[in-house]
Tab-separated table of C-alpha atoms in Angstrom:
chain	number	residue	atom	x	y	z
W	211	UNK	CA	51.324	49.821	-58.558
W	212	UNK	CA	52.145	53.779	-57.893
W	213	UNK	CA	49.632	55.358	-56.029
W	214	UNK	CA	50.277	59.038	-54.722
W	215	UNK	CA	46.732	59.391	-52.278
W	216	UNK	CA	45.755	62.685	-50.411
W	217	UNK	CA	43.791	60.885	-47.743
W	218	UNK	CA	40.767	63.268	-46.979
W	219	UNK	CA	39.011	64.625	-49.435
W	220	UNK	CA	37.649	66.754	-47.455
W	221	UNK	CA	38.540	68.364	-43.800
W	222	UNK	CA	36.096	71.133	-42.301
W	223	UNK	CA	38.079	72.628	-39.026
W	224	UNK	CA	37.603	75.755	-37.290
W	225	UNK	CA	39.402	79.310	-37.479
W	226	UNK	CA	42.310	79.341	-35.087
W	227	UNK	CA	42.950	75.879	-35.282
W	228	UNK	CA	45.870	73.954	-36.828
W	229	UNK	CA	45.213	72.071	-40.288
W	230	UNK	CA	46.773	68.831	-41.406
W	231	UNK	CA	46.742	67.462	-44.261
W	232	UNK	CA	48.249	64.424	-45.344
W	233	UNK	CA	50.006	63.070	-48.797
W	234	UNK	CA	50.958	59.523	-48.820
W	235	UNK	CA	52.758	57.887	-51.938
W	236	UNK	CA	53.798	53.943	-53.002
W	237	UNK	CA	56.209	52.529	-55.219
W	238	UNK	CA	57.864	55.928	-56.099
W	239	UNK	CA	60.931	57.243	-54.880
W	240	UNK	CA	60.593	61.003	-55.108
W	241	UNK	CA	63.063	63.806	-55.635
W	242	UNK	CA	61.213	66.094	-53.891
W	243	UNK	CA	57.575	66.944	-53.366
W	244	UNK	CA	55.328	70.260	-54.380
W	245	UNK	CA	52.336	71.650	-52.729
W	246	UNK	CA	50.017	73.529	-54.674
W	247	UNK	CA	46.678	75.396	-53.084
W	248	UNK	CA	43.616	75.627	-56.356
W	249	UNK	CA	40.910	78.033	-55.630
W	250	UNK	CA	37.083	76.937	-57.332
W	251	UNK	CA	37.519	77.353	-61.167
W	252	UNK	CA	41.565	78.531	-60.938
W	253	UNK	CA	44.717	77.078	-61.848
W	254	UNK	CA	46.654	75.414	-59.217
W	255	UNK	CA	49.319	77.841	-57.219
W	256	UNK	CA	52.708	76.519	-55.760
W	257	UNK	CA	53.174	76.840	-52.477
W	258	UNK	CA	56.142	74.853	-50.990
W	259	UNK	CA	58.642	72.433	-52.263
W	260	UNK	CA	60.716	70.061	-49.944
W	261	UNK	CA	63.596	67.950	-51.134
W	262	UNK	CA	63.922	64.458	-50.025
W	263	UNK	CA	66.724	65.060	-47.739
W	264	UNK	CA	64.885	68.190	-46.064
W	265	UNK	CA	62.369	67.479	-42.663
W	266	UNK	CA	60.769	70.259	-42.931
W	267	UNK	CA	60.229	73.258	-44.502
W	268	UNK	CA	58.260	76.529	-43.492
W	269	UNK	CA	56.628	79.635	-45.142
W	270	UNK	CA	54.898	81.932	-43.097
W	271	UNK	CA	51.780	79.753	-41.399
W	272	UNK	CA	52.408	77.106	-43.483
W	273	UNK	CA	54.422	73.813	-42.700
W	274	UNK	CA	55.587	70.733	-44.567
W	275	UNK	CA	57.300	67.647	-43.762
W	276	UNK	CA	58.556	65.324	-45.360
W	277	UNK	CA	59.133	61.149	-44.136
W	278	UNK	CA	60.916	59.046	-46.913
W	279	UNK	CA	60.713	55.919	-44.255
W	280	UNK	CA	57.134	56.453	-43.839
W	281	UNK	CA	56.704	57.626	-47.562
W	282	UNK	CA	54.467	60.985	-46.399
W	283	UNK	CA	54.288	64.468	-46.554
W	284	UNK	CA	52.437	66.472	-43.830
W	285	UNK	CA	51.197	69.996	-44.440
W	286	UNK	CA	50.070	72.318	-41.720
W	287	UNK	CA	48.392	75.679	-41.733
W	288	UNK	CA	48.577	77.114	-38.329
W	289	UNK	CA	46.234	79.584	-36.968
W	290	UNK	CA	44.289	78.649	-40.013
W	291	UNK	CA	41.556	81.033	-41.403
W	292	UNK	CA	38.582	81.218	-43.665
W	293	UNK	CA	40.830	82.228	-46.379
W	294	UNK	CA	42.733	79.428	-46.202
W	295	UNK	CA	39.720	77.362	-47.351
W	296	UNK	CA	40.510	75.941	-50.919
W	297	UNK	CA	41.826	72.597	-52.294
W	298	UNK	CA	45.485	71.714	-51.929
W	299	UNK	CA	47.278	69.432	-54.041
W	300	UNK	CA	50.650	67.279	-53.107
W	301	UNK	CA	52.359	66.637	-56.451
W	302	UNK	CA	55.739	64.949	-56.801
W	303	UNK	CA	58.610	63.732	-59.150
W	304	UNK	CA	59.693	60.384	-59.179
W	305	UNK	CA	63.541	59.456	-59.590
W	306	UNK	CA	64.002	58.407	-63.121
W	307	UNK	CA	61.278	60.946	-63.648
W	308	UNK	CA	60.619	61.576	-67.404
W	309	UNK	CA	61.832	65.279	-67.889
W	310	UNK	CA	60.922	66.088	-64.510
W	311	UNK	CA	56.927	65.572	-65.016
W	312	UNK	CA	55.207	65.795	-61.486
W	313	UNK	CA	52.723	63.538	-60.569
W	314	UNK	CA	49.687	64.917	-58.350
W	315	UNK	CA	46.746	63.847	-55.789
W	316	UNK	CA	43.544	63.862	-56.030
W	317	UNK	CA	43.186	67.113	-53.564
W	318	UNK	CA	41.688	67.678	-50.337
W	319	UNK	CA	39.431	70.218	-49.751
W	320	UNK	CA	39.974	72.171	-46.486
W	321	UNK	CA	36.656	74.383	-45.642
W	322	UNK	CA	37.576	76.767	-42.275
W	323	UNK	CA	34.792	77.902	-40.718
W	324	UNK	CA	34.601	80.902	-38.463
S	208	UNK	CA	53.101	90.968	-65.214
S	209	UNK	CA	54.242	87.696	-66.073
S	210	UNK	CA	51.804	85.001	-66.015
S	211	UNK	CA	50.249	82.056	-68.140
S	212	UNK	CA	47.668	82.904	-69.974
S	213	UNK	CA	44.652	80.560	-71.553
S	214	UNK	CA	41.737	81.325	-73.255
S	215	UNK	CA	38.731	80.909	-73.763
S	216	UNK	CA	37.779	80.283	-70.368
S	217	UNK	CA	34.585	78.622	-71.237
S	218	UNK	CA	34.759	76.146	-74.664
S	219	UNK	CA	32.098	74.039	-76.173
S	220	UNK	CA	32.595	71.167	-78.915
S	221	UNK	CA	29.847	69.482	-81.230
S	222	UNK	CA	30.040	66.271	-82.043
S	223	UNK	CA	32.689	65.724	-84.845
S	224	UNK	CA	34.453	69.075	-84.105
S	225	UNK	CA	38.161	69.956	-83.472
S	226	UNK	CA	38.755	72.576	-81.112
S	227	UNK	CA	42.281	74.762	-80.071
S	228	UNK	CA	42.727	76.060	-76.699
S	229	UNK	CA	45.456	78.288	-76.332
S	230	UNK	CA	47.952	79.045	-73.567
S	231	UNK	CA	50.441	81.655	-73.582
S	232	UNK	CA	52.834	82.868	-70.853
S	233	UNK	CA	55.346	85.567	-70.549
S	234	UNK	CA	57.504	84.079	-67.943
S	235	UNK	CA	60.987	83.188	-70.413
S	236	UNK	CA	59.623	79.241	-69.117
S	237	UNK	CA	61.229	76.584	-71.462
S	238	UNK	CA	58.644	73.344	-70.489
S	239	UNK	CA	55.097	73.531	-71.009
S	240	UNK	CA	52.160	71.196	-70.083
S	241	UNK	CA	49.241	70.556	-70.874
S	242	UNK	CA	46.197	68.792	-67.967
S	243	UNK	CA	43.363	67.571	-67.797
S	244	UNK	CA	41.120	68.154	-64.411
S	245	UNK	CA	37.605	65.504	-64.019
S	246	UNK	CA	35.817	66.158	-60.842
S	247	UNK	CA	37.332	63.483	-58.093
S	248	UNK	CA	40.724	63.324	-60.305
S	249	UNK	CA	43.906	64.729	-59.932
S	250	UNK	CA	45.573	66.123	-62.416
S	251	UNK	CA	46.479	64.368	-65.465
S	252	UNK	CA	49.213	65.169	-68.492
S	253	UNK	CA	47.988	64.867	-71.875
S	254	UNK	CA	51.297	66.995	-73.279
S	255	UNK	CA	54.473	68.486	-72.575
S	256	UNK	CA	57.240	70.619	-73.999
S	257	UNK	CA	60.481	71.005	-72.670
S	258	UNK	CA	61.917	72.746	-75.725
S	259	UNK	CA	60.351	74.912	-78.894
S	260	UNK	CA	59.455	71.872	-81.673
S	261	UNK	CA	59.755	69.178	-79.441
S	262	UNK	CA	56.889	67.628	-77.666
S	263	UNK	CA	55.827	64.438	-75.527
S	264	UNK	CA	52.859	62.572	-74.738
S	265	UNK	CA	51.480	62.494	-70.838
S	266	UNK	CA	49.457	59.436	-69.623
S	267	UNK	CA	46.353	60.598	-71.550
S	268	UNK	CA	47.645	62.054	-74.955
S	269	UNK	CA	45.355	59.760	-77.412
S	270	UNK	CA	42.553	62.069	-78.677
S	271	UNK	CA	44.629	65.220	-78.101
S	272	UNK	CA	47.576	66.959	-80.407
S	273	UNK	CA	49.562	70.154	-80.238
S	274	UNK	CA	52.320	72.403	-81.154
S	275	UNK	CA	55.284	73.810	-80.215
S	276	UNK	CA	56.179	76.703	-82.653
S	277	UNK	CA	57.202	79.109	-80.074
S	278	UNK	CA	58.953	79.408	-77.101
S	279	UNK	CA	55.683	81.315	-75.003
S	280	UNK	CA	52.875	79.294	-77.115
S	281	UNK	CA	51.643	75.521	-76.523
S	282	UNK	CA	48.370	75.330	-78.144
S	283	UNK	CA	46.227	72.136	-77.476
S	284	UNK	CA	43.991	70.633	-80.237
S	285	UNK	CA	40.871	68.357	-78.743
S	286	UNK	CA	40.199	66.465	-81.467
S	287	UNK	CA	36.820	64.590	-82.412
S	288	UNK	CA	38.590	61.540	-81.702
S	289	UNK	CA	38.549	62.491	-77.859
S	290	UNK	CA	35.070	60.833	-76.925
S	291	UNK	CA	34.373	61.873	-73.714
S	292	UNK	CA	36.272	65.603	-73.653
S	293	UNK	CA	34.145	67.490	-71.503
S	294	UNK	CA	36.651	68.289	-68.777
S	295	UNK	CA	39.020	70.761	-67.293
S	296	UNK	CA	41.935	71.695	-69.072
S	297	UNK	CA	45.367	73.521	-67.767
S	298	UNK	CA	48.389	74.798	-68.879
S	299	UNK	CA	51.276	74.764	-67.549
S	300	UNK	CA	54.889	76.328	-67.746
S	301	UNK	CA	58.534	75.839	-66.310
S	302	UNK	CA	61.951	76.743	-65.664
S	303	UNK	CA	63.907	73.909	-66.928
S	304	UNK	CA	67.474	73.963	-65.103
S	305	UNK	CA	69.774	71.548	-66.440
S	306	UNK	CA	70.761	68.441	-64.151
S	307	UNK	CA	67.513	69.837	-61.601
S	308	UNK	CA	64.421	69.356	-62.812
S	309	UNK	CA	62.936	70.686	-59.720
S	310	UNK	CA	61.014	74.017	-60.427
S	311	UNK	CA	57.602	75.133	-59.557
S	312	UNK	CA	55.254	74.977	-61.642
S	313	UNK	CA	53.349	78.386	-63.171
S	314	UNK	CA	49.388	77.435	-63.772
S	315	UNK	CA	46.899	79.089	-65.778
S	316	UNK	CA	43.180	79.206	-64.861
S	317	UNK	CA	41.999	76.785	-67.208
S	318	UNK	CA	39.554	76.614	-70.080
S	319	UNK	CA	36.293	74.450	-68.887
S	320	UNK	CA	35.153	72.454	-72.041
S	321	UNK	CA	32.003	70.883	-72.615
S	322	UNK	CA	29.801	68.943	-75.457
S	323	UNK	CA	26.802	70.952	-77.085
């Protein structure tokens, strides 16, 4: 069956350190993958997209990769920081896709602690 | 400002009631979707719209209905057919570039329904 699994749901690290978090997916073949951060009680926001024939893609302190062998996505916040404590979503769209509908984890929620 | 815009924030349904929530945006997005959020879940599509009068059903779409009269409106219906409602709902809009499919998309902060 298709699973797309975030596999913490939660990770509590401290400020200055890196983050990882990891998105994992089975029987899909995506197109490219979203990440999305969702604050308590908000709507999710988009953060990065990576296509399927990009490694890696930056924005500031954040990092994503992306493994098609290994069917994962890593995302990193670097030099991470209380703000940075929210839940963040890997969503993606499958090949064959209908209308481009994106398919998202369950979350995991990153708590940085000073 | 653009944005996506729902409302209410806070929504609650008696037994046997249908209730609307709306979502508008501003953003010139052709798609729209519609999501439910449970605690422990990720997020799942009732609805979508890639085009004004045209709609889909997501994974979930039994208990649920909507509308697609305008291109910045995507109203969702929960219907008293929906027995366990109580949930999370977001909207959702998006550029929809032919032969892509790729874009972003725009959330807005949800309307959190419950049962009286």
């Amino acid at each position: 069956s298709q699973k797309i699994e975030q596999n913490s749901e939660a990770l509590n690290i401290q400020e200055g350190k890196t983050a990882t978090l990891t998105c994992n997916y089975t029987n899909y073949s995506p197109a490219y993958l979203q990440w999305y951060r969702q604050d308590p009680g908000r709507g999710p926001v988009f953060l990065l997209l990576i296509r399927e024939n990009e490694k890696e893609k930056r924005k500031e302190r954040l990092k994503v990769t992306f493994d098609t062998t290994l069917k994962q996505s890593l995302f990193h916040i670097t030099a991470s920081q209380p703000a940075d404590s929210a839940t963040y979503l890997c969503a993606l769209m499958n090949y064959g896709g209908s209308q481009g509908n994106l398919i998202f984890g369950k979350g995991t929620k990153l708590s940085v602690k000073p | 400002d653009g944005g996506i815009t729902q409302s209410p924030k806070y929504l609650f349904r008696k037994e046997g009631q249908n209730v609307t929530l709306s979502c508008e945006q501003n953003l010139n997005h052709d798609a729209m979707y519609w999501y439910r959020q449970d605690p422990g879940q990720g997020l799942r599509l009732i609805y979508y719209s890639q085009i004004v009068n045209d709609f889909q059903k997501g994974d979930i779409a039994e208990g649920y209905s909507v509308s697609r009269e305008k291109k910045e409106s995507f109203p969702l219906t929960v219907t008293s057919a929906q027995k366990n409602p109580t949930a999370f709902y977001l909207c959702a809009s998006a550029f929809r570039r032919q032969g892509a499919g790729n874009q972003p998309q725009h959330f807005g902060d949800g309307t959190r329904l419950s049962i009286l």
